[in-house]
Coordinates of C-alpha atoms in Angstrom, one line a residue:
X210 CA -10.4 16.0 18.5
X211 CA -10.7 15.6 22.6
X212 CA -12.6 13.3 23.4
X213 CA -16.4 13.2 24.7
X214 CA -17.8 11.6 28.1
X215 CA -20.6 10.7 27.7
X216 CA -21.8 7.3 25.6
X217 CA -24.7 7.2 22.9
X218 CA -26.7 4.3 25.7
X219 CA -26.7 5.3 29.2
X220 CA -29.8 5.5 30.9
X221 CA -31.4 4.2 27.8
X222 CA -30.6 0.8 27.7
X223 CA -32.6 -2.2 30.5
X224 CA -35.7 -4.1 30.3
X225 CA -37.9 -2.0 27.4
X226 CA -35.0 -3.2 24.9
X227 CA -35.0 -7.0 26.0
X228 CA -38.7 -7.2 26.3
X229 CA -38.2 -6.6 22.5
X230 CA -35.5 -8.4 21.8
X231 CA -37.0 -12.0 23.4
X232 CA -40.3 -11.1 21.1
X233 CA -38.1 -11.3 17.6
X234 CA -36.5 -14.6 19.8
X235 CA -39.5 -16.2 20.0
X236 CA -40.8 -14.5 16.1
X237 CA -37.7 -16.8 14.4
X238 CA -38.3 -19.8 17.0
X239 CA -35.4 -19.9 19.0
X240 CA -35.4 -19.7 23.2
X241 CA -32.0 -17.6 23.6
X242 CA -29.3 -15.0 21.7
X243 CA -25.8 -14.3 22.5
X244 CA -24.9 -10.8 22.1
X245 CA -21.2 -10.1 21.8
X246 CA -19.0 -7.4 22.0
X247 CA -17.6 -8.2 18.5
X248 CA -17.3 -7.4 14.9
X249 CA -17.2 -9.2 12.3
X250 CA -13.3 -8.2 12.1
X251 CA -13.1 -9.7 15.9
X252 CA -11.4 -6.0 16.7
X253 CA -10.8 -5.2 20.8
X254 CA -12.7 -2.3 19.4
X255 CA -15.9 -1.8 17.5
X256 CA -17.5 1.2 15.8
X257 CA -20.9 2.7 16.4
X258 CA -22.9 0.9 14.7
X259 CA -21.6 -2.2 15.7
X260 CA -21.7 -1.4 20.0
X261 CA -25.1 -3.5 20.3
X262 CA -23.9 -4.6 23.5
X263 CA -23.9 -1.5 25.1
X264 CA -26.6 -0.7 23.2
X265 CA -28.9 -3.5 24.5
X266 CA -28.0 -3.0 28.1
X267 CA -25.4 -0.4 29.1
X268 CA -22.0 -2.3 29.7
X269 CA -19.8 0.2 27.8
X270 CA -16.6 -2.5 28.2
X271 CA -13.8 -2.7 26.0
X272 CA -15.3 -6.7 26.6
X273 CA -18.3 -9.0 27.2
X274 CA -21.1 -10.6 26.0
X275 CA -23.7 -11.4 26.8
X276 CA -26.9 -14.8 26.8
X277 CA -30.6 -13.5 26.5
X278 CA -33.1 -16.0 27.7
X279 CA -36.7 -16.0 28.1
X280 CA -36.2 -15.8 31.6
X281 CA -32.8 -14.8 32.5
X282 CA -29.9 -12.8 30.7
X283 CA -26.2 -13.0 31.7
X284 CA -24.3 -10.6 31.2
X285 CA -20.4 -12.1 31.1
X286 CA -17.1 -9.8 32.1
X287 CA -13.9 -10.3 33.2
X288 CA -11.4 -9.4 36.2
X289 CA -10.8 -5.3 34.9
X290 CA -15.2 -4.8 34.4
X291 CA -16.7 -6.4 37.8
X292 CA -16.8 -2.9 39.6
X293 CA -18.0 -1.8 36.4
X294 CA -20.4 -3.8 35.2
X295 CA -22.8 -3.4 38.6
X296 CA -23.0 0.5 37.9
X297 CA -23.4 0.5 34.7
X298 CA -25.9 -2.8 34.1
X299 CA -29.9 -2.7 34.5
X300 CA -31.0 -5.1 37.0
X301 CA -32.7 -7.2 34.2
X302 CA -29.3 -8.4 33.5
X303 CA -27.2 -10.9 36.1
X304 CA -23.4 -10.5 36.1
X305 CA -21.4 -13.8 35.5
X306 CA -17.6 -14.1 35.7
X307 CA -16.4 -15.1 33.2
X308 CA -14.0 -16.6 32.0
X309 CA -14.1 -18.0 35.2
X310 CA -18.1 -19.2 34.5
X311 CA -17.3 -20.3 31.0
X312 CA -20.6 -19.8 28.7
X313 CA -20.7 -23.3 27.3
X314 CA -21.2 -24.5 31.2
X315 CA -23.6 -21.7 31.4
X316 CA -25.6 -22.5 29.3
X317 CA -25.4 -26.6 30.0
X318 CA -26.7 -25.3 33.4
X319 CA -29.4 -22.1 32.2
X320 CA -30.9 -23.4 28.7
X321 CA -29.9 -27.4 28.7
X322 CA -32.2 -28.7 25.5
X323 CA -33.2 -25.2 24.1
X324 CA -31.9 -23.3 21.0
X325 CA -29.6 -20.7 20.8
X326 CA -29.7 -18.9 18.0
X327 CA -26.8 -16.4 17.9
X328 CA -25.2 -14.3 14.2
X329 CA -22.8 -16.0 12.6
X330 CA -20.5 -13.3 11.2
X331 CA -20.0 -12.5 15.1
X332 CA -19.2 -15.6 16.1
X333 CA -15.7 -17.5 15.0
X334 CA -15.4 -20.7 14.3
X335 CA -13.0 -21.9 17.3
X336 CA -16.2 -20.5 19.5
X337 CA -19.3 -22.1 17.9
X338 CA -17.0 -25.4 17.0
X339 CA -17.0 -25.6 21.3
X340 CA -20.6 -23.7 21.5
X341 CA -22.3 -26.9 19.8
X342 CA -20.1 -29.6 22.5
X343 CA -22.8 -28.0 25.0
X344 CA -25.7 -25.9 23.2
X345 CA -27.9 -26.5 20.4
X346 CA -26.8 -23.4 18.2
X347 CA -28.6 -22.2 15.2
X348 CA -27.3 -19.9 12.9
X349 CA -29.4 -16.7 12.6
X350 CA -29.8 -13.4 11.5
X351 CA -29.2 -10.8 14.0
X352 CA -32.2 -10.1 16.2
X353 CA -30.1 -6.8 17.8
X354 CA -30.0 -5.0 14.8
X355 CA -33.5 -5.8 13.9
X356 CA -34.5 -3.4 17.3
X357 CA -32.2 -1.3 17.1
X358 CA -34.0 1.3 15.0
X359 CA -31.6 4.4 15.0
X360 CA -27.9 1.6 14.4
X361 CA -26.0 4.0 13.5
X362 CA -24.1 4.1 9.6
X363 CA -21.4 1.6 9.3
X364 CA -18.1 3.9 9.0
X365 CA -16.9 5.5 6.0
X366 CA -13.6 6.5 6.4
X367 CA -11.6 6.5 3.6
X368 CA -8.1 4.5 3.4
X369 CA -5.1 6.4 2.9
X370 CA -1.7 4.7 2.3
X371 CA 1.0 4.2 4.9
X372 CA 4.4 4.9 3.6
X373 CA 7.4 2.3 2.8
X374 CA 9.6 4.9 4.5
X375 CA 7.5 4.4 7.4
X376 CA 6.9 0.0 7.0
X377 CA 9.7 -0.9 6.3
X378 CA 8.8 -2.8 3.3
X379 CA 6.6 -2.2 0.5
X380 CA 3.1 -4.1 -0.4
X381 CA 4.8 -6.7 -3.2
X382 CA 7.5 -8.3 -0.6
X383 CA 5.1 -8.8 2.2
X384 CA 2.7 -10.3 -0.1
X385 CA 5.9 -12.3 -2.4
X386 CA 6.9 -13.6 1.1
X387 CA 3.6 -14.2 2.5
X388 CA 2.7 -16.0 -0.7
X389 CA 5.5 -18.8 -0.6
X390 CA 4.3 -19.7 2.6
X391 CA 1.0 -20.5 1.2
X392 CA 2.1 -23.0 -1.8
X393 CA 5.2 -24.6 0.9
X394 CA 1.7 -25.7 2.6
X395 CA -0.3 -26.4 -0.9
X396 CA -2.7 -24.0 0.4
X397 CA -4.5 -21.8 -2.8
X398 CA -5.9 -19.3 -0.7
X399 CA -5.9 -17.6 2.6
X400 CA -9.1 -15.7 3.5
X401 CA -8.1 -12.4 5.7
X402 CA -10.1 -10.8 7.9
X403 CA -8.1 -8.7 10.9
X404 CA -8.8 -5.2 9.4
X405 CA -5.0 -4.4 11.1
X406 CA -3.7 -7.9 9.1
X407 CA -4.7 -6.3 6.3
X408 CA -3.2 -2.6 6.6
X409 CA -0.1 -4.2 7.6
X410 CA -0.3 -6.8 4.5
X411 CA -0.7 -4.1 1.9
X412 CA 0.2 -0.5 3.9
X413 CA -3.0 1.0 4.2
X414 CA -4.7 2.1 6.8
X415 CA -7.7 3.8 7.8
X416 CA -10.1 5.5 10.7
X417 CA -13.5 3.3 10.6
X418 CA -12.6 2.4 14.3
X419 CA -12.0 5.5 16.9
X420 CA -8.7 5.6 18.3
X421 CA -7.6 3.1 16.2
X422 CA -6.1 3.3 12.5
X423 CA -7.3 0.1 10.5
X424 CA -9.2 0.1 7.7
X425 CA -12.5 -2.5 8.2
X426 CA -12.4 -4.5 5.0
X427 CA -12.2 -8.2 4.1
X428 CA -9.6 -9.5 1.3
X429 CA -8.0 -13.3 0.1
X430 CA -4.4 -13.6 -0.5
X431 CA -3.4 -15.8 -3.1
X432 CA -0.8 -18.0 -3.5
X433 CA 0.3 -16.2 -6.7
X434 CA 0.5 -13.0 -4.2
X435 CA -1.9 -11.7 -5.5
X436 CA -4.6 -9.7 -3.3
X437 CA -8.9 -9.3 -3.7
X438 CA -9.2 -6.7 -1.3
X439 CA -13.2 -6.2 -0.3
X440 CA -14.2 -3.3 1.2
X441 CA -17.7 0.0 0.8
X442 CA -18.0 1.7 -1.8
X443 CA -15.5 5.5 -2.4
X444 CA -13.5 3.8 1.0
X445 CA -10.0 2.7 -1.8
X446 CA -10.7 5.9 -4.5
X447 CA -7.2 7.8 -2.3
X448 CA -4.9 4.6 -2.5
X449 CA -5.5 2.8 -5.8
X450 CA -2.2 4.0 -7.5
X451 CA -1.1 2.3 -3.9
X452 CA -2.1 -1.1 -4.6
X453 CA -1.4 -1.6 -8.0
X454 CA -2.0 -4.1 -10.3
X455 CA -2.3 -7.0 -8.5
X456 CA -4.9 -6.2 -6.2
X457 CA -8.4 -6.1 -7.0
X458 CA -10.3 -4.0 -5.0
X459 CA -14.2 -5.5 -5.2
X460 CA -17.7 -4.1 -3.1
X461 CA -18.3 -6.0 0.0
X462 CA -21.6 -7.3 -1.2
X463 CA -18.8 -9.8 -3.8
X464 CA -16.8 -11.5 -0.9
X465 CA -18.9 -14.2 0.3
X466 CA -20.0 -15.1 -3.9
X467 CA -15.6 -15.1 -4.5
X468 CA -15.4 -17.2 -1.1
X469 CA -18.2 -19.9 -2.5
X470 CA -16.4 -19.9 -5.8
X471 CA -12.7 -20.8 -4.1
X472 CA -11.1 -24.1 -5.9
X473 CA -8.1 -26.0 -3.6
X474 CA -7.1 -25.8 0.2
X475 CA -8.0 -21.9 1.4
X476 CA -6.7 -21.1 4.5
X477 CA -8.3 -19.5 7.1
X478 CA -7.7 -19.0 11.4
X479 CA -10.1 -20.1 13.3
X480 CA -9.5 -18.2 16.0
X481 CA -10.5 -15.1 14.8
X482 CA -12.8 -16.1 10.8
X483 CA -16.6 -15.3 11.2
X484 CA -17.6 -18.9 11.3
X485 CA -20.1 -18.5 8.0
X486 CA -17.0 -18.3 6.7
X487 CA -16.3 -21.5 7.7
X488 CA -19.4 -22.9 6.0
X489 CA -19.4 -20.8 2.9
X490 CA -15.5 -22.0 1.9
X491 CA -15.7 -25.6 0.0
X492 CA -12.6 -26.6 1.1
X493 CA -11.1 -25.0 4.7
X494 CA -7.9 -25.7 6.0
X495 CA -7.3 -24.1 9.7
X496 CA -4.4 -21.9 10.8
X497 CA -3.0 -19.3 11.8
X498 CA -3.8 -15.9 10.5
X499 CA -0.5 -15.7 8.6
X500 CA 0.1 -11.6 9.0
X501 CA -0.1 -12.4 12.6
X502 CA 3.6 -13.0 13.3
X503 CA 5.4 -11.2 11.1
X504 CA 3.4 -8.6 11.7
X505 CA 4.4 -9.0 15.1
X506 CA 8.4 -8.8 13.9
X507 CA 9.0 -5.2 13.9
X508 CA 11.3 -4.4 11.1
X509 CA 14.2 -1.9 12.3
X510 CA 11.6 1.0 9.9
X511 CA 8.8 0.4 12.3
X512 CA 11.1 -0.3 15.5
X513 CA 12.8 3.1 14.8
X514 CA 9.2 5.3 14.2
X515 CA 8.4 3.5 17.6
X516 CA 10.7 5.3 19.9
X517 CA 10.6 8.5 18.0
X518 CA 6.9 8.1 18.7
X519 CA 7.4 7.8 22.2
X520 CA 10.1 9.3 22.9
X521 CA 7.5 12.8 21.3
X522 CA 5.0 11.6 23.6
X523 CA 7.3 11.5 26.5
X524 CA 7.7 15.3 26.0
X525 CA 4.3 15.6 25.6
X526 CA 4.0 13.6 29.0
X527 CA 6.5 14.7 31.6
X528 CA 5.0 18.1 29.7
X529 CA 1.8 17.3 31.2
X530 CA 3.3 15.8 35.1
X531 CA 4.6 19.3 35.0
X532 CA 1.8 21.1 34.8
X533 CA -0.5 18.7 37.0
X534 CA 2.0 18.7 39.9
X535 CA 1.3 23.0 40.5
X536 CA -1.8 22.8 39.3
X537 CA -5.0 23.5 41.7
X538 CA -9.1 22.7 41.2
X539 CA -8.7 19.5 38.7
X540 CA -11.3 17.2 37.9
X541 CA -10.4 14.2 35.7
X542 CA -12.1 16.1 32.5
X543 CA -9.3 18.5 32.7
X544 CA -7.2 16.0 33.2
X545 CA -8.2 14.0 29.9
X546 CA -8.6 17.4 27.8
X547 CA -5.3 18.8 29.3
X548 CA -3.4 15.7 28.5
X549 CA -4.8 15.6 24.8
X550 CA -3.9 19.2 24.0
X551 CA 0.5 18.6 24.9
X552 CA -0.1 15.4 22.7
X553 CA -1.9 17.5 20.7
X554 CA 0.7 20.1 20.6
X555 CA 3.2 18.1 19.6
X556 CA 1.9 18.6 15.9
X557 CA 2.4 15.4 14.4
X558 CA -0.6 13.5 16.7
X559 CA -3.6 11.5 14.4
X560 CA -5.6 10.8 17.3
X561 CA -5.5 9.4 20.9
X562 CA -4.6 5.1 21.0
X563 CA -8.0 4.6 22.9
X564 CA -10.1 6.2 25.7
X565 CA -8.2 8.6 27.8
X566 CA -8.1 6.2 32.1
X567 CA -8.0 8.9 34.5
X568 CA -9.3 7.4 37.7
X569 CA -8.6 9.5 40.7
X570 CA -9.4 7.7 44.8
X571 CA -11.7 5.0 44.3
X572 CA -12.8 5.5 40.1
X573 CA -8.4 4.3 39.9
X574 CA -9.9 0.7 41.5
X575 CA -11.6 0.2 37.4
X576 CA -9.5 -1.2 35.9
X577 CA -10.8 0.4 32.6
X578 CA -12.2 3.4 34.3
X579 CA -13.8 6.4 32.1
X580 CA -14.6 9.2 32.6
X581 CA -18.3 10.7 32.2
X582 CA -19.7 14.4 33.6
X583 CA -21.6 11.8 36.1
X584 CA -18.7 10.7 37.5
X585 CA -16.2 13.0 36.7
X586 CA -14.8 14.0 39.9
X587 CA -11.9 17.1 41.3
X588 CA -8.4 15.6 42.3
X589 CA -8.3 15.5 46.0
X590 CA -4.3 16.5 48.7
X591 CA -3.8 12.4 48.8
X592 CA -5.6 10.8 46.2
X593 CA -3.7 8.8 43.9
X594 CA -4.4 8.7 40.0
X595 CA -4.7 6.3 37.3
X596 CA -3.5 8.0 34.1
X597 CA -3.6 5.7 31.3
X598 CA -3.4 7.0 27.5
X599 CA -1.5 6.7 24.9
X600 CA -1.2 8.4 20.9
X601 CA -1.7 7.8 17.5
X602 CA 1.7 8.3 15.6
X603 CA 1.6 8.0 11.6
X604 CA 5.3 6.5 13.0
X605 CA 4.3 4.2 16.2
X606 CA 1.1 3.9 18.8
X607 CA 1.8 4.8 22.1
X608 CA 0.7 3.0 25.1
X609 CA 2.0 4.7 28.6
X610 CA -0.3 2.7 31.2
X611 CA -1.6 -0.3 16.4
X612 CA -4.2 -1.3 17.7
X613 CA -2.4 -0.4 21.4
X614 CA -3.1 -4.0 22.0
X615 CA -1.2 -6.4 19.3
X616 CA -0.1 -10.1 19.9
X617 CA -0.7 -13.0 19.4
X618 CA 2.6 -12.6 22.0
X619 CA 2.3 -11.2 26.0
X620 CA 3.9 -11.3 29.2
X621 CA 1.5 -14.4 30.8
X622 CA 2.3 -17.5 32.1
X623 CA 0.1 -19.1 30.0
X624 CA 1.2 -17.3 26.7
X625 CA 2.5 -20.5 24.5
X626 CA 4.0 -18.0 22.6
X627 CA 7.8 -17.9 22.1
X628 CA 9.0 -14.0 21.8
X629 CA 10.8 -13.0 19.0
X630 CA 13.1 -10.0 18.0
X631 CA 11.0 -6.8 16.9
X632 CA 7.7 -7.9 18.6
X633 CA 6.2 -5.7 21.5
X634 CA 5.1 -5.7 24.5
X635 CA 3.6 -3.9 27.1
X636 CA 4.7 -4.3 30.8
X637 CA 2.2 -3.2 33.4
X638 CA 1.8 -4.6 37.1
X639 CA -0.9 -2.9 38.3
X640 CA -2.5 -3.1 42.3
X641 CA -6.6 -2.6 42.5
X642 CA -8.7 -2.3 46.1
X643 CA -12.4 -2.0 45.6
X644 CA -13.7 1.9 46.3
X645 CA -10.6 2.7 47.4
X646 CA -7.8 3.0 44.7
X647 CA -5.9 2.0 41.9
X648 CA -1.9 1.4 41.0
X649 CA -0.3 1.0 37.7
X650 CA 2.8 1.8 36.5
X651 CA 3.1 0.9 32.4
X652 CA 6.0 0.6 29.5
X653 CA 6.4 -0.7 26.8
X654 CA 9.2 -2.8 26.1
X655 CA 10.7 -4.9 22.8
X656 CA 12.5 -7.6 21.7
X657 CA 15.8 -7.8 20.6
X658 CA 18.7 -9.7 20.4
X659 CA 20.7 -9.7 23.1
X660 CA 25.1 -8.9 23.7
X661 CA 26.5 -12.4 23.5
X662 CA 27.2 -13.4 27.8
X663 CA 30.4 -14.4 28.9
X664 CA 31.3 -17.8 30.5
X665 CA 29.5 -21.6 29.5
X666 CA 26.3 -20.3 27.9
X667 CA 28.4 -17.9 25.2
X668 CA 26.9 -20.6 22.1
X669 CA 23.4 -19.9 23.3
X670 CA 21.3 -17.1 21.6
X671 CA 19.4 -14.7 24.3
X672 CA 16.2 -11.6 24.3
X673 CA 16.3 -8.7 25.6
X674 CA 13.9 -6.0 26.1
X675 CA 15.2 -2.6 25.4
X676 CA 12.3 0.4 26.5
X677 CA 10.1 2.2 24.7
X678 CA 8.6 4.6 27.3
X679 CA 11.0 7.2 29.1
X680 CA 8.4 9.3 31.5
X681 CA 9.7 8.8 35.2
X682 CA 8.5 7.0 37.9
X683 CA 6.5 8.9 40.9
X684 CA 8.6 8.9 42.9
X685 CA 6.9 9.7 46.2
X686 CA 4.8 6.4 45.6
X687 CA 8.7 4.7 46.6
X688 CA 9.3 3.0 49.5
X689 CA 13.2 2.7 49.2
X690 CA 12.8 -0.3 52.2
X691 CA 11.1 -2.3 49.9
X692 CA 13.2 -1.9 47.0
X693 CA 15.8 -4.2 46.7
X694 CA 19.8 -2.3 45.8
X695 CA 19.4 -3.7 42.6
X696 CA 16.0 -2.2 42.4
X697 CA 17.6 0.7 43.0
X698 CA 19.9 1.0 41.1
X699 CA 17.5 -0.3 38.1
X700 CA 15.4 2.6 38.7
X701 CA 17.9 5.4 39.0
X702 CA 19.2 4.3 35.4
X703 CA 15.9 3.9 33.8
X704 CA 15.9 8.0 35.3
X705 CA 19.1 9.1 34.8
X706 CA 18.0 8.1 30.7
X707 CA 14.0 9.9 30.2
X708 CA 16.1 12.9 31.8
X709 CA 18.3 12.8 29.3
X710 CA 16.4 11.8 26.6
X711 CA 13.6 14.1 27.5
X712 CA 15.3 16.8 29.1
X713 CA 16.5 18.5 26.3
X714 CA 13.1 18.5 24.3
X715 CA 11.1 20.6 27.3
X716 CA 11.5 24.4 28.4
X717 CA 13.0 25.7 31.4
X718 CA 10.4 25.3 33.7
X719 CA 9.1 21.8 32.5
X720 CA 12.9 20.6 32.9
X721 CA 13.8 21.8 36.0
X722 CA 10.9 19.7 37.0
X723 CA 12.1 16.6 35.7
X724 CA 15.2 17.0 37.3
X725 CA 13.5 17.0 40.3
X726 CA 11.5 14.2 39.2
X727 CA 14.6 11.8 38.1
X728 CA 17.0 12.4 41.1
X729 CA 18.7 9.8 42.3
X730 CA 16.5 8.0 44.9

């Protein structure tokens, strides 16, 4: 179960593969080709067979894309990966600061009048609509796949059931609830392309994507509550009784023909739905994926599961931190493997929820750093260690820095999604100084109704945040002179709760360590 530390692409990507791609571009008559880090489901993480960006460029970050022209290749990454891309990508790729530089603007400057090819399964309706205002976009076969001769096979992991005792609602009730919304809007059906949406709707899970318990598949929800589910052969064998008579399973090759046959208005989410689906439907209607908001608002059973999972994970984290404080020679790989060992000892770990980030000293400044044997560093006295990790348990997902980053809500000035009870968010302030260190504090929180406030606002409904993460802050990094009395009080209260919740589940030595870590400031 322990993660590996090398990628299949390091040392191999670069000029030769780029040259072969350009030969394919010329063969199909396009002047450029887009290579996203995306699959047909537009998730944050992809299977090995969909790691086209990493295979071509050597860049292994979880977000980015490449625009390949005959004379240059722009590699677009956001602020998390500015250092990483310069270390990983070959000289033939030019890093581009995204989203400050928009792809459409870059194409206008570097490819005006040229034809840009793209795989219509890997780009959303909204994305292509925007690009067509600035570039001549042409759908074509995936040119990377044509030169990737040893491309891994698609994942074949079987789907499994998420029981109603953990889901808190049957898939019959979910389908009926969402189908009523389609009828109310005059829509005959909705196309679902996000694996986490389908997993939530049908109370199923999978293991197609490393670290993420989602089933790769497509679905169509009809206004009468029926569902057509499209998946590779053999993947649904273990869940047929669970799905019941109103969910019909088809092979993947039946998906596009079924789309062509649909009558009436069909809901598609243009921000996540592949361009090819919009082109195939006779009457597509754009709107939000109907599962997204209901899925984001966790029911009481799901919240109870999250509390249990986070407490279990906190015990593993505190056992690890106690070990780390007494360890001698320790490397970043030691940190990663030992932490996963403590999580595995809970007896409930299905997988870690993402490859652990363990960056010491200057490596901590790389926000999404992943240690390899080449970069592995011994922890030194005085080093800061950024440790961002989590576990996948069947009753909940943890991330202390379902699918770890779940939208559409977020703590951001640019978010346009009002917070609702049951939504889970990540509260993670950080500071990073290039080639020196990184600092990150991360707690998961769930939105809850707030108790009534006495006084003039008593007539208004308020919301509050309930903390899910119970791991102590490192007292050695707290400067009391910079904190207000209320801030000190909050930290002391948080630490008292950590000690109360976690301490009883630790052995005597680890509990003594936690008592010191949680002592009042």
